[in-house]
Amino acid sequence: MPDSGARLLLGGPIAEEIRTAVAESIVAYRKRTGRSPTLGIVIAGRDAPSMVYLQQILKSCDMVGIGRRAVELDGEVTEQAVRDAIGELNADPTVAGIIVQMPLPPTIRLRAIVEAIDPAKDIDGIHPLNAGLLRLGYDGFLPATPHAAVELLRRYGIAIDGRNAVVIGRSTVVGMPAAFLLVQEDATVTVCHSRTTDLASHVKAADIVVVAAGHPGLVTGDMLKRGAVVVDVGINVVDGKLVGDVDFESASRVASAITPVPGGVGPLTNAMLLSHLVRAAESQAQARAVPEPVTRGTA
Ligand code: NAP
């Protein structure tokens, strides 16, 4: 790491706290119900980076006592076969949460897949119902990555209320949900994307910059306001090394706080997903415990 004045916003220690709380909840859940909740995973094709991400999730499940049921399909699979695999996991009462590994093979429509997931098991917040709840500011499942990005700010005590935030990236899984979450935290938010003219002027005005573009070196120190807080969500491989979207060396000389890549948002994303799974398991157990309404006068 270069000699920087910026405070490092590390995801690892917060992820550890969340995993500890999750492990405790799982012990209590097992005592109450006699079984561990299970994460259902649908894998279609073997995209290398997403397999790495998957291995990390599986390892975390083992660490906290969450079971897993993976359905592996080959890259030539049909849309219907993926929907059927999701349907099986929807119907399995031991499966509390479902994730579908992205990216999907190009022949498969994302919309057809996200709509197949039971919203009550949609722990990565991709079903339109959960996306709509987020948009309306109601409780639903949040996409784990933007949730992690904003949670990192909260846990490090970074003020969001009243600050100018710029989110670079408008994807449905990262950029837009991050923007909605920051608005909910009372930031004034500008969303930038590939058609934004003069990205640098927007970034210069921001107290908080969340970068999720998938473009290494997109944000450099000279673009930042002195003292800005930088959350780098990007994950890119350059010359065999994992890097974010922000030029860490120059940015960390200007920012007051910055997430490293790796070690920032990534580890926390994974832990957020586990905490969403616990929440899903608890609410499904509660729903099962509600007695059937008594009906009178029926044959
Ligand atoms: P995505 O769907 O490809 O979206 C990228 C967004 O960035 C788009 O909105 C695009 O604009 C915008 N963009 C691209 N180049 C730009 C540029 N030069 N200037 C301004 N905006 C630009 O990607 P994603 O799924 O949101 O992921 C974004 C990044 O986060 C990727 O690096 C991904 O690997 C990483 N990621 C990290 C985690 C984690 O746990 N840390 C999890 C998921 C994803 P348009 O809409 O105009 O095309």
Short mmCIF file of C-alpha atoms and ligand atoms in Angstrom, two decimals:
data_model
loop_
_atom_site.label_atom_id
_atom_site.label_comp_id
_atom_site.label_asym_id
_atom_site.label_seq_id
_atom_site.Cartn_x
_atom_site.Cartn_y
_atom_site.Cartn_z
CA MET A 1 0.00 0.00 0.00
CA PRO A 2 1.30 3.48 -0.76
CA ASP A 3 1.86 5.98 2.02
CA SER A 4 -1.58 7.57 1.95
CA GLY A 5 -3.35 10.04 4.18
CA ALA A 6 -6.68 8.30 3.62
CA ARG A 7 -8.29 6.07 6.19
CA LEU A 8 -8.71 2.55 4.86
CA LEU A 9 -12.27 1.28 4.90
CA LEU A 10 -11.70 -2.45 5.31
CA GLY A 11 -14.55 -4.88 4.74
CA GLY A 12 -12.89 -7.85 6.45
CA PRO A 13 -13.34 -6.88 10.13
CA ILE A 14 -17.00 -5.89 9.58
CA ALA A 15 -17.62 -9.08 7.64
CA GLU A 16 -16.18 -11.01 10.57
CA GLU A 17 -18.59 -9.28 13.00
CA ILE A 18 -21.53 -10.07 10.72
CA ARG A 19 -20.46 -13.71 10.30
CA THR A 20 -20.19 -14.10 14.09
CA ALA A 21 -23.73 -12.73 14.53
CA VAL A 22 -24.96 -14.99 11.71
CA ALA A 23 -23.32 -18.07 13.27
CA GLU A 24 -25.06 -17.29 16.61
CA SER A 25 -28.42 -16.89 14.86
CA ILE A 26 -27.91 -20.20 13.06
CA VAL A 27 -27.26 -22.01 16.36
CA ALA A 28 -30.49 -20.54 17.81
CA TYR A 29 -32.40 -21.37 14.61
CA ARG A 30 -31.16 -24.97 14.71
CA LYS A 31 -32.22 -25.30 18.36
CA ARG A 32 -35.70 -24.06 17.52
CA THR A 33 -36.30 -25.91 14.27
CA GLY A 34 -33.97 -28.91 14.48
CA ARG A 35 -32.18 -28.07 11.22
CA SER A 36 -29.86 -25.57 9.58
CA PRO A 37 -31.17 -23.30 6.83
CA THR A 38 -29.79 -24.05 3.39
CA LEU A 39 -28.56 -21.75 0.62
CA GLY A 40 -29.73 -22.86 -2.83
CA ILE A 41 -27.40 -21.98 -5.69
CA VAL A 42 -28.06 -22.29 -9.40
CA ILE A 43 -24.95 -22.38 -11.56
CA ALA A 44 -25.30 -22.27 -15.33
CA GLY A 45 -21.92 -22.57 -17.03
CA ARG A 46 -18.56 -22.05 -15.43
CA ASP A 47 -17.55 -18.42 -15.74
CA ALA A 48 -14.16 -18.29 -13.98
CA PRO A 49 -14.55 -15.14 -11.82
CA SER A 50 -18.03 -16.13 -10.73
CA MET A 51 -16.74 -19.59 -9.75
CA VAL A 52 -14.18 -17.89 -7.48
CA TYR A 53 -16.97 -15.83 -5.92
CA LEU A 54 -19.05 -18.99 -5.51
CA GLN A 55 -16.23 -20.83 -3.74
CA GLN A 56 -15.97 -17.93 -1.28
CA ILE A 57 -19.70 -18.07 -0.57
CA LEU A 58 -19.61 -21.84 -0.03
CA LYS A 59 -16.66 -21.46 2.35
CA SER A 60 -18.53 -18.78 4.32
CA CYS A 61 -21.63 -21.02 4.52
CA ASP A 62 -19.48 -23.77 6.05
CA MET A 63 -17.94 -21.33 8.52
CA VAL A 64 -21.30 -20.24 9.93
CA GLY A 65 -23.20 -23.54 9.70
CA ILE A 66 -25.43 -22.79 6.71
CA GLY A 67 -26.17 -25.80 4.51
CA ARG A 68 -25.92 -25.57 0.73
CA ARG A 69 -27.66 -27.18 -2.20
CA ALA A 70 -26.09 -26.38 -5.55
CA VAL A 71 -27.71 -27.20 -8.88
CA GLU A 72 -25.06 -27.19 -11.60
CA LEU A 73 -26.16 -26.92 -15.22
CA ASP A 74 -23.89 -26.76 -18.23
CA GLY A 75 -23.35 -23.59 -20.28
CA GLU A 76 -25.61 -24.88 -23.11
CA VAL A 77 -28.61 -25.13 -20.80
CA THR A 78 -32.04 -23.80 -21.84
CA GLU A 79 -33.85 -20.97 -20.09
CA GLN A 80 -36.60 -23.40 -19.06
CA ALA A 81 -34.07 -25.75 -17.43
CA VAL A 82 -32.72 -22.87 -15.33
CA ARG A 83 -36.27 -21.89 -14.36
CA ASP A 84 -37.01 -25.51 -13.45
CA ALA A 85 -33.89 -25.66 -11.25
CA ILE A 86 -35.04 -22.49 -9.47
CA GLY A 87 -38.53 -23.99 -9.14
CA GLU A 88 -37.07 -27.02 -7.36
CA LEU A 89 -35.25 -24.81 -4.88
CA ASN A 90 -38.38 -22.66 -4.39
CA ALA A 91 -40.30 -25.80 -3.47
CA ASP A 92 -37.69 -27.18 -1.06
CA PRO A 93 -38.67 -26.05 2.46
CA THR A 94 -35.10 -26.52 3.75
CA VAL A 95 -33.81 -23.97 1.21
CA ALA A 96 -34.21 -20.53 2.80
CA GLY A 97 -32.44 -18.44 0.17
CA ILE A 98 -31.56 -18.75 -3.50
CA ILE A 99 -28.84 -17.15 -5.59
CA VAL A 100 -28.24 -17.55 -9.30
CA GLN A 101 -24.64 -17.21 -10.39
CA MET A 102 -24.11 -14.33 -12.81
CA PRO A 103 -23.34 -13.80 -15.61
CA LEU A 104 -25.83 -16.18 -17.19
CA PRO A 105 -25.09 -17.69 -20.61
CA PRO A 106 -25.96 -15.05 -23.25
CA THR A 107 -28.93 -17.01 -24.64
CA ILE A 108 -30.78 -16.78 -21.33
CA ARG A 109 -32.91 -13.72 -20.57
CA LEU A 110 -32.14 -12.31 -17.14
CA ARG A 111 -35.74 -11.24 -16.66
CA ALA A 112 -37.07 -14.78 -17.19
CA ILE A 113 -34.71 -16.00 -14.47
CA VAL A 114 -35.20 -13.31 -11.84
CA GLU A 115 -38.98 -13.64 -12.12
CA ALA A 116 -38.71 -17.38 -11.39
CA ILE A 117 -37.23 -16.86 -7.92
CA ASP A 118 -39.62 -16.90 -4.96
CA PRO A 119 -39.33 -13.29 -3.65
CA ALA A 120 -39.29 -14.64 -0.08
CA LYS A 121 -36.09 -16.57 -0.95
CA ASP A 122 -34.55 -13.85 -3.12
CA ILE A 123 -31.67 -13.00 -0.74
CA ASP A 124 -29.75 -11.03 -3.37
CA GLY A 125 -32.71 -8.75 -4.05
CA ILE A 126 -32.96 -9.32 -7.82
CA HIS A 127 -36.67 -10.20 -8.10
CA PRO A 128 -38.79 -7.26 -9.36
CA LEU A 129 -40.81 -7.32 -6.12
CA ASN A 130 -37.72 -6.73 -3.98
CA ALA A 131 -36.36 -4.17 -6.46
CA GLY A 132 -39.72 -2.36 -6.23
CA LEU A 133 -39.73 -2.45 -2.43
CA LEU A 134 -36.29 -0.85 -2.41
CA ARG A 135 -37.46 1.82 -4.85
CA LEU A 136 -40.45 2.59 -2.61
CA GLY A 137 -38.30 2.62 0.52
CA TYR A 138 -40.03 -0.41 2.06
CA ASP A 139 -38.38 -3.44 3.63
CA GLY A 140 -37.37 -6.15 1.19
CA PHE A 141 -34.22 -8.02 0.31
CA LEU A 142 -31.46 -5.72 -0.87
CA PRO A 143 -28.84 -6.68 -3.45
CA ALA A 144 -25.86 -7.71 -1.31
CA THR A 145 -23.16 -5.61 -3.03
CA PRO A 146 -24.76 -2.15 -2.80
CA HIS A 147 -26.01 -3.06 0.67
CA ALA A 148 -22.38 -3.84 1.61
CA ALA A 149 -21.13 -0.57 0.08
CA VAL A 150 -23.55 1.53 2.14
CA GLU A 151 -23.16 -0.62 5.28
CA LEU A 152 -19.41 0.00 5.11
CA LEU A 153 -20.03 3.75 5.26
CA ARG A 154 -22.46 3.37 8.17
CA ARG A 155 -20.20 1.09 10.20
CA TYR A 156 -17.21 3.41 9.77
CA GLY A 157 -19.37 6.30 10.99
CA ILE A 158 -19.12 8.24 7.70
CA ALA A 159 -21.82 10.92 7.61
CA ILE A 160 -24.13 10.45 4.62
CA ASP A 161 -27.03 12.74 5.57
CA GLY A 162 -26.91 15.95 3.52
CA ARG A 163 -23.73 15.02 1.64
CA ASN A 164 -23.32 15.06 -2.11
CA ALA A 165 -22.85 11.52 -3.41
CA VAL A 166 -21.94 10.42 -6.90
CA VAL A 167 -22.58 6.86 -7.97
CA ILE A 168 -20.75 5.80 -11.13
CA GLY A 169 -22.70 2.94 -12.73
CA ARG A 170 -26.44 2.46 -13.15
CA SER A 171 -26.79 -1.33 -13.25
CA THR A 172 -29.83 -2.90 -11.64
CA VAL A 173 -27.65 -4.98 -9.31
CA VAL A 174 -25.13 -2.40 -8.09
CA GLY A 175 -25.33 1.22 -9.26
CA MET A 176 -29.06 2.00 -9.05
CA PRO A 177 -29.68 0.18 -5.74
CA ALA A 178 -26.62 1.96 -4.26
CA ALA A 179 -28.12 5.28 -5.40
CA PHE A 180 -31.53 4.47 -3.87
CA LEU A 181 -29.91 3.43 -0.58
CA LEU A 182 -27.89 6.65 -0.43
CA VAL A 183 -31.04 8.69 -1.08
CA GLN A 184 -32.72 6.81 1.77
CA GLU A 185 -29.77 7.88 3.95
CA ASP A 186 -30.55 11.50 2.93
CA ALA A 187 -27.63 12.05 0.58
CA THR A 188 -28.10 14.15 -2.57
CA VAL A 189 -27.26 11.66 -5.26
CA THR A 190 -26.06 11.98 -8.85
CA VAL A 191 -25.91 8.82 -10.95
CA CYS A 192 -23.26 8.79 -13.70
CA HIS A 193 -22.88 6.25 -16.50
CA SER A 194 -21.10 5.69 -19.79
CA ARG A 195 -23.06 8.49 -21.50
CA THR A 196 -22.35 11.06 -18.78
CA THR A 197 -20.55 14.06 -20.21
CA ASP A 198 -17.74 15.41 -18.07
CA LEU A 199 -17.66 12.70 -15.40
CA ALA A 200 -14.79 14.54 -13.69
CA SER A 201 -16.90 17.61 -12.89
CA HIS A 202 -19.56 15.47 -11.19
CA VAL A 203 -16.95 13.57 -9.19
CA LYS A 204 -15.26 16.84 -8.17
CA ALA A 205 -18.48 18.00 -6.48
CA ALA A 206 -18.95 14.79 -4.49
CA ASP A 207 -18.32 14.19 -0.79
CA ILE A 208 -18.94 10.48 -1.34
CA VAL A 209 -18.03 8.64 -4.55
CA VAL A 210 -19.27 5.09 -5.14
CA VAL A 211 -17.69 3.58 -8.23
CA ALA A 212 -19.24 0.51 -9.88
CA ALA A 213 -18.33 0.66 -13.56
CA GLY A 214 -16.01 -2.29 -14.17
CA HIS A 215 -13.42 0.06 -15.66
CA PRO A 216 -9.96 0.04 -14.01
CA GLY A 217 -8.42 3.47 -13.37
CA LEU A 218 -11.68 5.30 -14.16
CA VAL A 219 -11.39 7.59 -11.12
CA THR A 220 -8.06 9.22 -10.34
CA GLY A 221 -6.97 11.44 -7.47
CA ASP A 222 -7.06 14.65 -9.54
CA MET A 223 -10.81 14.13 -10.15
CA LEU A 224 -11.65 14.04 -6.43
CA LYS A 225 -12.57 16.79 -4.02
CA ARG A 226 -10.01 16.87 -1.18
CA GLY A 227 -11.37 14.81 1.73
CA ALA A 228 -13.90 12.84 -0.34
CA VAL A 229 -14.84 9.34 0.75
CA VAL A 230 -14.33 6.75 -1.98
CA VAL A 231 -16.06 3.36 -2.15
CA ASP A 232 -14.64 1.27 -4.97
CA VAL A 233 -17.00 -1.56 -5.90
CA GLY A 234 -15.21 -2.47 -9.13
CA ILE A 235 -13.47 -5.79 -9.55
CA ASN A 236 -11.10 -6.12 -12.48
CA VAL A 237 -8.11 -8.28 -13.26
CA VAL A 238 -5.17 -6.34 -14.70
CA ASP A 239 -1.88 -8.14 -15.38
CA GLY A 240 -3.10 -11.00 -13.20
CA LYS A 241 -3.83 -8.66 -10.26
CA LEU A 242 -7.20 -7.80 -8.77
CA VAL A 243 -7.87 -4.05 -8.96
CA GLY A 244 -10.88 -1.79 -8.56
CA ASP A 245 -12.17 1.05 -10.73
CA VAL A 246 -10.25 3.69 -8.77
CA ASP A 247 -6.56 4.47 -9.13
CA PHE A 248 -5.83 3.74 -5.49
CA GLU A 249 -2.42 5.36 -5.35
CA SER A 250 -3.46 8.83 -6.54
CA ALA A 251 -6.96 8.71 -4.98
CA SER A 252 -5.72 7.79 -1.52
CA ARG A 253 -3.57 10.95 -1.44
CA VAL A 254 -6.67 13.14 -1.85
CA ALA A 255 -9.48 11.15 -0.22
CA SER A 256 -10.13 11.15 3.53
CA ALA A 257 -11.22 7.50 3.40
CA ILE A 258 -11.11 4.82 0.72
CA THR A 259 -11.87 1.13 0.25
CA PRO A 260 -8.99 -0.99 -1.04
CA VAL A 261 -9.50 -3.62 -3.72
CA PRO A 262 -9.26 -6.38 -2.72
CA GLY A 263 -10.31 -6.13 0.91
CA GLY A 264 -13.00 -3.45 0.79
CA VAL A 265 -16.56 -4.07 -0.39
CA GLY A 266 -15.90 -7.65 -1.61
CA PRO A 267 -15.57 -9.47 1.74
CA LEU A 268 -18.56 -7.61 3.13
CA THR A 269 -20.81 -8.50 0.17
CA ASN A 270 -20.44 -12.14 1.02
CA ALA A 271 -21.28 -11.61 4.71
CA MET A 272 -24.32 -9.48 3.83
CA LEU A 273 -25.66 -12.33 1.74
CA LEU A 274 -25.42 -14.69 4.72
CA SER A 275 -27.22 -12.21 6.95
CA HIS A 276 -29.99 -11.91 4.33
CA LEU A 277 -30.29 -15.70 4.35
CA VAL A 278 -30.76 -15.77 8.12
CA ARG A 279 -33.48 -13.15 7.82
CA ALA A 280 -35.20 -15.18 5.09
CA ALA A 281 -34.99 -18.37 7.17
CA GLU A 282 -36.44 -16.64 10.24
CA SER A 283 -39.38 -15.14 8.37
CA GLN A 284 -40.15 -18.42 6.57
CA ALA A 285 -40.07 -20.28 9.91
CA GLN A 286 -42.42 -17.68 11.37
CA ALA A 287 -44.79 -17.99 8.41
CA ARG A 288 -44.84 -21.78 8.84
CA ALA A 289 -45.64 -21.39 12.55
CA VAL A 290 -48.74 -19.26 11.89
CA PRO A 291 -51.77 -21.56 12.34
CA GLU A 292 -54.15 -22.00 9.43
CA PRO A 293 -57.22 -19.74 9.82
CA VAL A 294 -60.26 -21.63 11.16
CA THR A 295 -63.02 -21.76 8.56
CA ARG A 296 -66.58 -22.29 9.73
CA GLY A 297 -69.56 -23.70 8.04
CA THR A 298 -67.72 -25.36 5.19
CA ALA A 299 -68.35 -28.95 4.20
P1 NAP B 1 -22.39 -3.49 -15.33
O1 NAP B 1 -23.73 -4.11 -15.32
O2 NAP B 1 -21.46 -3.74 -16.46
O3 NAP B 1 -22.61 -1.90 -15.20
C1 NAP B 1 -21.54 -1.01 -15.30
C2 NAP B 1 -22.06 0.41 -15.22
O4 NAP B 1 -20.96 1.29 -15.30
C3 NAP B 1 -23.02 0.78 -16.35
O5 NAP B 1 -24.09 1.52 -15.84
C4 NAP B 1 -22.15 1.61 -17.29
O6 NAP B 1 -22.87 2.62 -17.97
C5 NAP B 1 -21.20 2.27 -16.31
N1 NAP B 1 -19.93 2.60 -16.95
C6 NAP B 1 -19.13 1.78 -17.68
N2 NAP B 1 -18.06 2.45 -18.13
C7 NAP B 1 -18.19 3.74 -17.70
C8 NAP B 1 -17.43 4.92 -17.85
N3 NAP B 1 -16.31 4.94 -18.58
N4 NAP B 1 -17.87 6.03 -17.26
C9 NAP B 1 -19.00 6.05 -16.52
N5 NAP B 1 -19.79 4.95 -16.35
C10 NAP B 1 -19.39 3.80 -16.93
O7 NAP B 1 -21.56 -3.86 -14.02
P2 NAP B 1 -22.08 -4.19 -12.51
O8 NAP B 1 -22.62 -5.55 -12.46
O9 NAP B 1 -22.89 -3.05 -12.02
O10 NAP B 1 -20.68 -4.20 -11.76
C11 NAP B 1 -19.88 -3.04 -11.69
C12 NAP B 1 -18.52 -3.40 -11.12
O11 NAP B 1 -18.71 -3.89 -9.80
C13 NAP B 1 -17.80 -4.50 -11.88
O12 NAP B 1 -16.41 -4.25 -11.83
C14 NAP B 1 -18.11 -5.75 -11.09
O13 NAP B 1 -17.11 -6.74 -11.22
C15 NAP B 1 -18.11 -5.18 -9.69
N6 NAP B 1 -18.90 -5.98 -8.73
C16 NAP B 1 -18.36 -6.08 -7.49
C17 NAP B 1 -19.03 -6.80 -6.52
C18 NAP B 1 -18.43 -6.86 -5.14
O14 NAP B 1 -18.82 -7.67 -4.32
N7 NAP B 1 -17.47 -5.98 -4.82
C19 NAP B 1 -20.23 -7.44 -6.82
C20 NAP B 1 -20.81 -7.26 -8.09
C21 NAP B 1 -20.12 -6.51 -9.04
P3 NAP B 1 -24.06 2.28 -19.02
O15 NAP B 1 -25.25 1.92 -18.19
O16 NAP B 1 -24.23 3.54 -19.75
O17 NAP B 1 -23.56 1.14 -19.86
#
